[in-house]
Coordinates of C-alpha atoms and ligand atoms in Angstrom, one line a residue:
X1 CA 24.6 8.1 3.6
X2 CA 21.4 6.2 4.7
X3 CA 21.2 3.1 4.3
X4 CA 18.0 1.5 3.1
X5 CA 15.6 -0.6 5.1
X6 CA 15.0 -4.5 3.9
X7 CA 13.0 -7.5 4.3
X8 CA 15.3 -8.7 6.8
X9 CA 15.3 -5.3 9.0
X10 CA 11.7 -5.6 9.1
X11 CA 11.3 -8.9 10.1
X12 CA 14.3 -8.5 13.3
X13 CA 11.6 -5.5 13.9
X14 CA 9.2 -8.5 15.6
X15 CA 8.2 -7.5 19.1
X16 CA 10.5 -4.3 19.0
X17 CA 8.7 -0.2 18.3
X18 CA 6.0 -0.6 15.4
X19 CA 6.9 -0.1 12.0
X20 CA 5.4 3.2 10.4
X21 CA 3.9 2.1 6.9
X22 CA 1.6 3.8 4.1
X23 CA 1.0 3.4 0.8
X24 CA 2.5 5.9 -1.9
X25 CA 1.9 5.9 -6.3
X26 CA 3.8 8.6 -7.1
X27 CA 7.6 10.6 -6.5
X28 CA 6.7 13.7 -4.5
X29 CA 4.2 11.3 -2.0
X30 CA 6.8 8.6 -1.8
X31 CA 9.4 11.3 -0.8
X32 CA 7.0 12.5 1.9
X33 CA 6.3 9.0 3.2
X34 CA 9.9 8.1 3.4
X35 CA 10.7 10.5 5.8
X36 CA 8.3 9.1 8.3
X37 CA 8.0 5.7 7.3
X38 CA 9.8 2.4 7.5
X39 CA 7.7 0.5 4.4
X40 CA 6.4 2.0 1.7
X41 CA 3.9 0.2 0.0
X42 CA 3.1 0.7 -4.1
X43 CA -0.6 -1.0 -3.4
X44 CA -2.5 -2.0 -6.0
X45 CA -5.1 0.4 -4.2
X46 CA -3.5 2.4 -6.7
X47 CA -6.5 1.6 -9.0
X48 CA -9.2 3.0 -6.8
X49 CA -7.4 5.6 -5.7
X50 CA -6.1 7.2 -8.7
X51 CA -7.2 5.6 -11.6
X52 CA -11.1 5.7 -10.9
X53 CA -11.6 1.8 -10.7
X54 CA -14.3 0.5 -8.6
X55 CA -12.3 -2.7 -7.5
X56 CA -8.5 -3.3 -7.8
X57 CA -9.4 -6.1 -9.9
X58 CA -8.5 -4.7 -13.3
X59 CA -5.1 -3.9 -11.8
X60 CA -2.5 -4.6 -14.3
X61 CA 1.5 -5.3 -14.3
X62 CA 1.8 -2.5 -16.4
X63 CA -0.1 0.3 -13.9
X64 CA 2.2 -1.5 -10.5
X65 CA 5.6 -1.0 -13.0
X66 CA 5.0 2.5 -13.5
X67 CA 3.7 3.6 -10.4
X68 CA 6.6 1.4 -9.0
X69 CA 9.3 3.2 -10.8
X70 CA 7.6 6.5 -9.9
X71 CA 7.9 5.6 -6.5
X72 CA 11.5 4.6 -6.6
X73 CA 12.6 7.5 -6.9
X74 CA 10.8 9.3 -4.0
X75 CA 12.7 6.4 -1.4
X76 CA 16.1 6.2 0.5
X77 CA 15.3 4.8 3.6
X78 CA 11.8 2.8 3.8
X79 CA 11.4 -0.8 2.7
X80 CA 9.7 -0.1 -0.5
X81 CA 6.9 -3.2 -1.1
X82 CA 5.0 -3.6 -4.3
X83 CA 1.8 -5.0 -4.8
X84 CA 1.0 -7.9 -7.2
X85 CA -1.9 -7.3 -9.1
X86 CA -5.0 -9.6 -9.2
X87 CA -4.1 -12.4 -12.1
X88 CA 0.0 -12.0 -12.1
X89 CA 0.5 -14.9 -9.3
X90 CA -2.3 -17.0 -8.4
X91 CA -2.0 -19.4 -11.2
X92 CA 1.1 -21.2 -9.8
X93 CA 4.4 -20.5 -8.0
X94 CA 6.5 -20.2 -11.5
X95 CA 3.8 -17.6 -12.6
X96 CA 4.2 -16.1 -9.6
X97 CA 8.1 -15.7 -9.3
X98 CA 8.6 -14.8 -13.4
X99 CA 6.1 -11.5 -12.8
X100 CA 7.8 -10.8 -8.9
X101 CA 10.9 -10.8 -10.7
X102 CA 9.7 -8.7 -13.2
X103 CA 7.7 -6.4 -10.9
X104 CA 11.5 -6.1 -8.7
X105 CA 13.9 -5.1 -11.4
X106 CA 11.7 -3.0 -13.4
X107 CA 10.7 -0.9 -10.5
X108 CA 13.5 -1.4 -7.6
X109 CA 11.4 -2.8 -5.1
X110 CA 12.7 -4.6 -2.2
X111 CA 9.7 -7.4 -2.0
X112 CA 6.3 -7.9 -3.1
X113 CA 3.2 -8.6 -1.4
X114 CA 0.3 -11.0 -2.5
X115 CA -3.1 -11.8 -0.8
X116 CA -4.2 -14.9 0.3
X117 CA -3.3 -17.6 3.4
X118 CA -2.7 -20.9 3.4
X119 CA -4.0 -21.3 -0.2
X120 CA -1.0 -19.6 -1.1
X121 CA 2.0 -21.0 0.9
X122 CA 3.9 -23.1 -1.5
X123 CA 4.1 -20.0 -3.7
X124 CA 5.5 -17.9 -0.9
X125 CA 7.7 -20.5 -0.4
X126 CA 9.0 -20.5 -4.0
X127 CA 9.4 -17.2 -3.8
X128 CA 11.3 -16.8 -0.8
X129 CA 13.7 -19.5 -1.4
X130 CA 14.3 -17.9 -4.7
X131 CA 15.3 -14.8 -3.4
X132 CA 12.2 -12.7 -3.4
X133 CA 11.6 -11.4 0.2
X134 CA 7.1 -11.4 0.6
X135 CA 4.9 -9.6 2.4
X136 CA 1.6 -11.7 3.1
X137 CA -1.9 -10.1 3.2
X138 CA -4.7 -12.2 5.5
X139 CA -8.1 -11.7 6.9
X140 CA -9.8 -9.0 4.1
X141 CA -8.5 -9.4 1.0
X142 CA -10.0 -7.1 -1.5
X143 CA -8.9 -9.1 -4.7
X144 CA -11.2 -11.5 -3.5
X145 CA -13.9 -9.1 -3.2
X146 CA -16.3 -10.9 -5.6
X147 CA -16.0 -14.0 -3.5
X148 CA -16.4 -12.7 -0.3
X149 CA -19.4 -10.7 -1.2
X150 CA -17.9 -7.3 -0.1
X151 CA -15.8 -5.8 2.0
X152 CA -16.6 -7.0 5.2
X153 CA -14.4 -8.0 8.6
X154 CA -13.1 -11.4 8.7
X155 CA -12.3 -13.9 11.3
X156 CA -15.4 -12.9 13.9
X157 CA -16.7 -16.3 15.9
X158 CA -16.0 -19.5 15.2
X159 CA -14.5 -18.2 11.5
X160 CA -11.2 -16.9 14.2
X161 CA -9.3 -20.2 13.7
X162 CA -9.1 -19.6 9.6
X163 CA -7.6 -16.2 10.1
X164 CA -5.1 -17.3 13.0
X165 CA -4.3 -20.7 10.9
X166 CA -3.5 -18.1 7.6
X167 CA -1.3 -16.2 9.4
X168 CA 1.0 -19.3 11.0
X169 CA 1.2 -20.7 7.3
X170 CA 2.5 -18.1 5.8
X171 CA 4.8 -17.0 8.8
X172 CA 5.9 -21.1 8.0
X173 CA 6.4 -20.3 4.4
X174 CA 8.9 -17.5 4.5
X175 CA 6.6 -14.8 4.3
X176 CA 8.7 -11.5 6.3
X177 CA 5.9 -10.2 7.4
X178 CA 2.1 -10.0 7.4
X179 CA -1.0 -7.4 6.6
X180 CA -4.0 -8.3 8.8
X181 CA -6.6 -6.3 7.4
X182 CA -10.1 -6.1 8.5
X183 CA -10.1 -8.2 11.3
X184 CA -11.1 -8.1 15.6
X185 CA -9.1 -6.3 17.7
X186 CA -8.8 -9.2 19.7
X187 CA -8.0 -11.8 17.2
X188 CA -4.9 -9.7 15.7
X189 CA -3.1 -9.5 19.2
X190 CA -3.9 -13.2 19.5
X191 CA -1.9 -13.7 16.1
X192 CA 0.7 -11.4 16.9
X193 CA 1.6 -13.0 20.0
X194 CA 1.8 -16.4 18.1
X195 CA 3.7 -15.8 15.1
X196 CA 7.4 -15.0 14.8
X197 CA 6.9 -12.5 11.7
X198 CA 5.8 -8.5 12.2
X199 CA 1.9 -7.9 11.7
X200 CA 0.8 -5.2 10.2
X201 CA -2.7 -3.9 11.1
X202 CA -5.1 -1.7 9.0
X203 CA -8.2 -2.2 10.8
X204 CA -7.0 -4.6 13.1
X205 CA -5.4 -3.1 16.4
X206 CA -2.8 -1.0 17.8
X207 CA -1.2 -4.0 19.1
X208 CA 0.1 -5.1 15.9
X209 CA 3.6 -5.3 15.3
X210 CA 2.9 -1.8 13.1
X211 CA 0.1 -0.3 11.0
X212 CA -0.9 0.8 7.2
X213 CA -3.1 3.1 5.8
X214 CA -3.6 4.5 2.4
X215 CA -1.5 8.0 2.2
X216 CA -4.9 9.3 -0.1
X217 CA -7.3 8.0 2.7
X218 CA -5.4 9.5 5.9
X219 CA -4.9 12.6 3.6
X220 CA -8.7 13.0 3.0
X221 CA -7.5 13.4 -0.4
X222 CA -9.7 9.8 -1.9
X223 CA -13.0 10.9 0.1
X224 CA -15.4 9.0 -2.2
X225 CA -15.9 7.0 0.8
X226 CA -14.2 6.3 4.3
X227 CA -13.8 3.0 5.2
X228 CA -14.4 2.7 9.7
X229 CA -10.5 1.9 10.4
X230 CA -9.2 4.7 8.2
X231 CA -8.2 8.2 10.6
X232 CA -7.6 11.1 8.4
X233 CA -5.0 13.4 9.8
X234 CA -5.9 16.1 7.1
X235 CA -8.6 17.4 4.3
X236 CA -6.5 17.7 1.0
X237 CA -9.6 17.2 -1.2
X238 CA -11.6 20.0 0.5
X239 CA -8.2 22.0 0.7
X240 CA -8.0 21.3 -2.4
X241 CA -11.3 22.3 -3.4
X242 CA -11.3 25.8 -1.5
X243 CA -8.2 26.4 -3.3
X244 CA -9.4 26.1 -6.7
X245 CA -13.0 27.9 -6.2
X246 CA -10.7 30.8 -5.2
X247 CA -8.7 30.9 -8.8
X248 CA -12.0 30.5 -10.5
X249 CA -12.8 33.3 -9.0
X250 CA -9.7 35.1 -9.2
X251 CA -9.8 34.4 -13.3
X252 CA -13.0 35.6 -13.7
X253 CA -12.3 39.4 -11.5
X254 CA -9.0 39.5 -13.6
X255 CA -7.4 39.7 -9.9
X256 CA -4.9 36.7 -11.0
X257 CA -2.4 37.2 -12.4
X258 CA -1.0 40.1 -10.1
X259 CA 1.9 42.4 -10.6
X260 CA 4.2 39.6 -9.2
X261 CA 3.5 37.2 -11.4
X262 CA 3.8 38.7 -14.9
X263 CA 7.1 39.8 -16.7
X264 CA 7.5 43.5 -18.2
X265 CA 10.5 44.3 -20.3
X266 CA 13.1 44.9 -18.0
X267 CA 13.5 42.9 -14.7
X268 CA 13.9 39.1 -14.0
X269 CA 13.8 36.5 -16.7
X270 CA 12.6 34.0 -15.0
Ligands
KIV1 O1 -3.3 -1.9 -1.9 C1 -3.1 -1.5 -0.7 O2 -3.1 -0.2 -0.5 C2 -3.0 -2.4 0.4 C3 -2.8 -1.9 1.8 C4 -4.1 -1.2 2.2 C5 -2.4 -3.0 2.7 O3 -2.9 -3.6 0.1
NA2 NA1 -3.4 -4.1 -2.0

């Protein structure tokens, strides 16, 4: 029996071997990712990804719980993190805990994650002192995409010390661990050697305290476009694509089915 990973395991992972994270929406993915992985993250990337959004803005509690309870089942070891979609938390801590609560025992998770620094400490702090272990997500924070003014890296210059304070207020809050996302090389080793929670880079450096990616994006199975920090270890989508041209054309010369995979009379019944 294999015991499950939690909040706590991450955090005492601080400084130790990086922790091995990707996102995953559905069973047979989450199954694959736990193998490997020591968080699995149900991201509200889920809307771009699969559900043909443009933004993850018109995320909704409904889409996290069932790609959350998909996911569920696909996990025995990994820390499995959910995302809280844009509108369930930013309203006030007591907004925030009633749908983290919600989001937790409807899917299983073992914490949630929410964007936003130091803006958003005393809500990590009501939710951690309540019992609901957080992730916190810093530096690019693609809810906050219309504000920003797109999906550019943050924290170059003089704007370093907004980034580096974010991440030491939420590491003060309670928050177990943190995404950087988007941000210099140089800048996320400066925050990882100053705070006392894991980091976890995507697009920020190989020095953080462990890395994410989206499982579609590393796939090359979402290949609308490819953001610069995302390596993709295969080509599911043009797989994927060879694969069908060929049973097109297969169908249409009548070559598929084949003798193997049609019943006659006698023989096997299944
Ligand atoms: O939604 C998501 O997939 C994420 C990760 C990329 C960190 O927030
Ligand atoms: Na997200």
């Amino acid at each position: 029996q294999i015991k499950a990973l939690n909040a706590a395991d991450i955090l005492a992972r601080k400084g130790s071997t990086p922790l091995v994270c990707l996102t995953a929406y559905t069973t047979p993915v989450a199954k694959l990712a736990d193998e490997h992985c020591d968080l699995v993250l149900v991201g509200d990337s889920v809307g771009m990804v699969l559900h043909g959004l443009t933004s993850t803005l018109d995320v909704t509690m409904e889409m996290m719980t069932l790609h959350g309870r998909a996911v569920a089942r696909g996990i025995k070891r990994a820390l499995m993190v959910i995302d809280m979609p844009f509108g369930s938390y930013e309203e006030s801590p007591v907004q925030a805990f009633r749908n983290a609560a919600r989001l937790m025992a409807d899917t299983g998770a073992g914490a949630v994650k929410l964007e936003g620094g130091r803006h958003m400490v005393d809500t990590i702090r009501f939710l951690t002192e309540r019992g609901i272990p957080v992730m916190a997500h810093i530096g690019l924070t693609p809810q906050a995409v219309n504000a920003i003014g797109g999906y550019k890296v943050q924290g170059r210059g003089t704007d370093a010390a907004r980034i580096r304070d974010d991440a030491q207020a939420v590491t003060d809050a309670g928050a177990f661990s943190v995404v950087l996302e988007k941000v210099p090389a140089a800048l996320a080793d400066t925050i990882t050697a100053q705070i006392a929670i894991p980091t976890v880079g995507i697009g920020a450096s190989a020095g953080c305290d462990g890395q994410i990616l989206v499982i579609d994006d590393m796939l090359g199975l979402f290949d609308e476009f490819k953001p610069k920090f995302v390596k993709r270890y295969a080509h599911l989508a043009a797989d994927a694509s060879t694969a069908i041209q060929t049973y097109a054309a297969e169908v249409r010369a009548r070559t598929f089915p084949a003798a193997e995979h049609i019943f006659t009379d006698q023989g096997s019944t299944s």
